[in-house]
Amino acid sequence: MVEPALTQLGKLTGNETHRLDRAIVAISVNPDLGTAVPGTLLRDYADEIDGVRVIYYVTALRTVTIVAYIEA
């Protein structure tokens, strides 16, 4: 069973939350930052310095929706 996102977010440390916030801000400024996932509308962004990976979807109106996976 998959844990609800809010439960998962609540388990992040302050440092992990800060690193994740930086990645989300970078994506919001430049939604094309990540790499396209072949055969899908998803994009995969990995920040090797902060050790964060975010898989997200950009809507037609350029709104970023995080849909699947965050590792920090």
Coordinates of N, CA, C and O in Angstrom, one line a residue:
M1 N 0.8 -1.2 0.0 CA 0.0 0.0 0.0 C 0.9 1.2 0.0 O 1.9 1.3 0.7
V2 N 0.5 2.2 -0.8 CA 1.3 3.5 -0.9 C 0.9 4.4 0.2 O -0.3 4.6 0.4
E3 N 1.9 5.0 0.8 CA 1.6 6.0 1.9 C 1.0 7.3 1.3 O 1.5 7.7 0.2
P4 N 0.1 7.9 2.0 CA -0.4 9.2 1.5 C 0.8 10.2 1.4 O 1.7 10.2 2.3
A5 N 0.7 11.1 0.5 CA 1.8 12.1 0.3 C 2.1 12.9 1.5 O 3.2 13.2 1.9
L6 N 1.0 13.4 2.2 CA 1.2 14.2 3.4 C 1.9 13.4 4.5 O 2.8 14.0 5.3
T7 N 1.7 12.1 4.6 CA 2.4 11.3 5.6 C 3.9 11.2 5.2 O 4.7 11.3 6.1
Q8 N 4.2 11.0 3.9 CA 5.5 11.0 3.5 C 6.3 12.3 3.7 O 7.4 12.3 4.2
L9 N 5.6 13.4 3.4 CA 6.2 14.7 3.6 C 6.5 15.0 5.1 O 7.5 15.6 5.4
G10 N 5.6 14.5 5.9 CA 5.8 14.7 7.4 C 7.0 14.0 7.9 O 7.5 14.3 9.0
K11 N 7.5 13.0 7.2 CA 8.7 12.2 7.6 C 10.0 12.8 7.2 O 11.1 12.4 7.6
L12 N 10.0 13.8 6.3 CA 11.2 14.5 5.8 C 11.8 15.3 7.0 O 11.1 16.0 7.7
T13 N 13.1 15.3 7.0 CA 13.8 16.2 8.0 C 13.7 17.6 7.5 O 13.4 17.9 6.3
G14 N 14.1 18.6 8.3 CA 14.2 20.0 7.9 C 15.1 20.2 6.7 O 14.8 20.9 5.8
N15 N 16.3 19.5 6.7 CA 17.2 19.6 5.7 C 16.7 19.0 4.4 O 16.8 19.6 3.3
E16 N 16.0 17.9 4.4 CA 15.4 17.3 3.2 C 14.3 18.2 2.7 O 14.2 18.3 1.4
T17 N 13.5 18.8 3.5 CA 12.5 19.7 3.1 C 13.1 20.9 2.4 O 12.6 21.3 1.3
H18 N 14.1 21.4 2.9 CA 14.8 22.6 2.3 C 15.3 22.2 0.9 O 15.2 23.0 0.0
R19 N 16.0 21.1 0.8 CA 16.5 20.6 -0.5 C 15.4 20.4 -1.5 O 15.5 20.8 -2.7
L20 N 14.3 19.8 -1.1 CA 13.2 19.6 -1.9 C 12.6 20.9 -2.4 O 12.2 21.1 -3.6
D21 N 12.4 21.8 -1.5 CA 11.9 23.2 -1.8 C 12.7 23.8 -2.9 O 12.2 24.4 -3.8
R22 N 14.0 23.7 -2.8 CA 14.9 24.3 -3.8 C 14.7 23.7 -5.2 O 14.6 24.4 -6.2
A23 N 14.5 22.4 -5.2 CA 14.2 21.8 -6.5 C 12.9 22.2 -7.1 O 12.8 22.5 -8.3
I24 N 11.9 22.3 -6.2 CA 10.6 22.7 -6.7 C 10.6 24.1 -7.2 O 9.9 24.4 -8.2
V25 N 11.3 25.0 -6.5 CA 11.4 26.4 -7.0 C 12.1 26.4 -8.4 O 11.7 27.1 -9.3
A26 N 13.2 25.6 -8.5 CA 13.9 25.6 -9.8 C 13.0 25.1 -10.9 O 13.0 25.7 -12.0
I27 N 12.2 24.1 -10.7 CA 11.2 23.6 -11.7 C 10.2 24.7 -12.0 O 9.8 24.9 -13.1
S28 N 9.7 25.4 -10.9 CA 8.6 26.4 -11.2 C 9.1 27.5 -12.0 O 8.4 28.1 -12.8
V29 N 10.4 27.9 -11.9 CA 11.0 28.9 -12.7 C 11.2 28.5 -14.1 O 11.0 29.3 -15.1
N30 N 11.6 27.2 -14.3 CA 11.9 26.7 -15.6 C 11.3 25.3 -15.7 O 12.0 24.3 -15.5
P31 N 10.0 25.2 -16.1 CA 9.4 23.8 -16.2 C 10.1 22.9 -17.2 O 9.9 21.7 -17.1
D32 N 10.9 23.4 -18.1 CA 11.6 22.5 -19.0 C 12.9 22.0 -18.5 O 13.6 21.3 -19.2
L33 N 13.2 22.2 -17.2 CA 14.4 21.9 -16.6 C 14.7 20.4 -16.7 O 15.8 20.0 -16.9
G34 N 13.7 19.6 -16.4 CA 13.9 18.2 -16.3 C 14.0 17.5 -17.7 O 13.8 18.2 -18.7
T35 N 14.3 16.3 -17.7 CA 14.4 15.5 -19.0 C 13.1 14.8 -19.2 O 12.4 14.3 -18.3
A36 N 12.6 14.8 -20.5 CA 11.4 14.2 -20.9 C 11.5 12.7 -20.7 O 12.5 12.1 -21.0
V37 N 10.5 12.1 -20.1 CA 10.4 10.6 -19.9 C 9.8 10.1 -21.2 O 8.6 10.4 -21.5
P38 N 10.5 9.3 -22.0 CA 10.0 8.8 -23.3 C 8.7 8.1 -23.2 O 8.4 7.3 -22.2
G39 N 7.8 8.4 -24.1 CA 6.5 7.8 -24.2 C 5.5 8.3 -23.2 O 4.4 7.7 -23.0
T40 N 5.8 9.4 -22.4 CA 4.9 9.9 -21.4 C 4.9 11.5 -21.5 O 5.7 12.0 -22.3
L41 N 4.1 12.1 -20.7 CA 4.1 13.5 -20.6 C 4.9 14.0 -19.4 O 5.0 15.2 -19.1
L42 N 5.6 13.0 -18.7 CA 6.3 13.3 -17.5 C 7.7 13.9 -17.8 O 8.2 13.6 -18.9
R43 N 8.2 14.6 -16.8 CA 9.6 15.1 -16.9 C 10.3 14.6 -15.6 O 9.7 14.5 -14.6
D44 N 11.6 14.4 -15.7 CA 12.4 13.8 -14.6 C 13.5 14.8 -14.3 O 14.3 15.1 -15.2
Y45 N 13.5 15.4 -13.1 CA 14.5 16.4 -12.7 C 15.3 15.8 -11.6 O 14.7 15.4 -10.6
A46 N 16.6 15.8 -11.7 CA 17.5 15.3 -10.7 C 18.5 16.4 -10.4 O 19.2 16.8 -11.3
D47 N 18.6 16.8 -9.1 CA 19.7 17.7 -8.7 C 20.7 16.9 -7.9 O 20.5 16.5 -6.8
E48 N 21.8 16.7 -8.6 CA 22.9 15.8 -8.0 C 23.5 16.5 -6.8 O 23.9 15.8 -5.8
I49 N 23.6 17.8 -6.8 CA 24.2 18.5 -5.6 C 23.4 18.4 -4.4 O 23.9 18.1 -3.3
D50 N 22.1 18.6 -4.5 CA 21.2 18.5 -3.3 C 20.7 17.1 -3.1 O 20.0 16.8 -2.1
G51 N 20.9 16.2 -4.1 CA 20.4 14.8 -3.9 C 18.9 14.6 -3.9 O 18.4 13.9 -3.2
V52 N 18.3 15.4 -4.8 CA 16.8 15.4 -4.9 C 16.4 15.0 -6.3 O 17.1 15.4 -7.3
R53 N 15.4 14.2 -6.4 CA 14.8 13.8 -7.7 C 13.3 14.0 -7.7 O 12.7 13.6 -6.8
V54 N 12.8 14.7 -8.7 CA 11.4 15.0 -8.8 C 10.9 14.6 -10.2 O 11.5 14.9 -11.2
I55 N 9.8 13.8 -10.2 CA 9.1 13.5 -11.5 C 7.9 14.3 -11.5 O 7.1 14.3 -10.5
Y56 N 7.7 15.0 -12.6 CA 6.5 15.9 -12.6 C 5.9 16.0 -14.0 O 6.5 15.5 -15.0
Y57 N 4.8 16.7 -14.0 CA 4.0 16.9 -15.2 C 3.7 18.4 -15.4 O 3.4 19.1 -14.4
V58 N 3.9 18.9 -16.6 CA 3.6 20.3 -16.9 C 2.3 20.3 -17.7 O 2.2 19.7 -18.8
T59 N 1.3 21.1 -17.2 CA 0.1 21.2 -17.9 C 0.2 22.1 -19.1 O 1.2 22.8 -19.3
A60 N -0.9 22.1 -19.9 CA -0.9 23.0 -21.1 C -0.8 24.4 -20.8 O -0.3 25.2 -21.6
L61 N -1.2 24.8 -19.6 CA -1.1 26.2 -19.1 C 0.2 26.5 -18.4 O 0.3 27.5 -17.7
R62 N 1.1 25.5 -18.5 CA 2.5 25.6 -17.9 C 2.4 25.6 -16.4 O 3.3 26.1 -15.7
T63 N 1.4 25.0 -15.8 CA 1.3 24.7 -14.4 C 2.1 23.4 -14.1 O 1.8 22.4 -14.8
V64 N 2.9 23.4 -13.1 CA 3.7 22.2 -12.8 C 2.9 21.4 -11.7 O 2.5 21.9 -10.7
T65 N 2.7 20.1 -12.0 CA 2.0 19.2 -11.1 C 2.9 18.1 -10.8 O 3.4 17.4 -11.7
I66 N 3.3 17.9 -9.5 CA 4.2 16.8 -9.2 C 3.3 15.6 -9.0 O 2.3 15.6 -8.3
V67 N 3.6 14.5 -9.8 CA 2.7 13.4 -9.9 C 3.1 12.1 -9.3 O 2.3 11.3 -9.0
A68 N 4.4 11.9 -9.1 CA 4.7 10.5 -8.9 C 5.7 10.3 -7.8 O 5.5 9.5 -6.9
Y69 N 6.9 10.9 -7.8 CA 8.0 10.4 -7.0 C 8.9 11.5 -6.6 O 9.3 12.3 -7.4
I70 N 9.3 11.5 -5.3 CA 10.2 12.4 -4.8 C 11.2 11.6 -4.0 O 10.8 10.8 -3.1
E71 N 12.5 11.7 -4.2 CA 13.5 11.1 -3.3 C 14.4 12.2 -2.8 O 14.8 13.1 -3.6
A72 N 14.7 12.2 -1.6 CA 15.6 13.2 -1.0 C 16.5 12.6 0.0 O 16.2 11.5 0.6

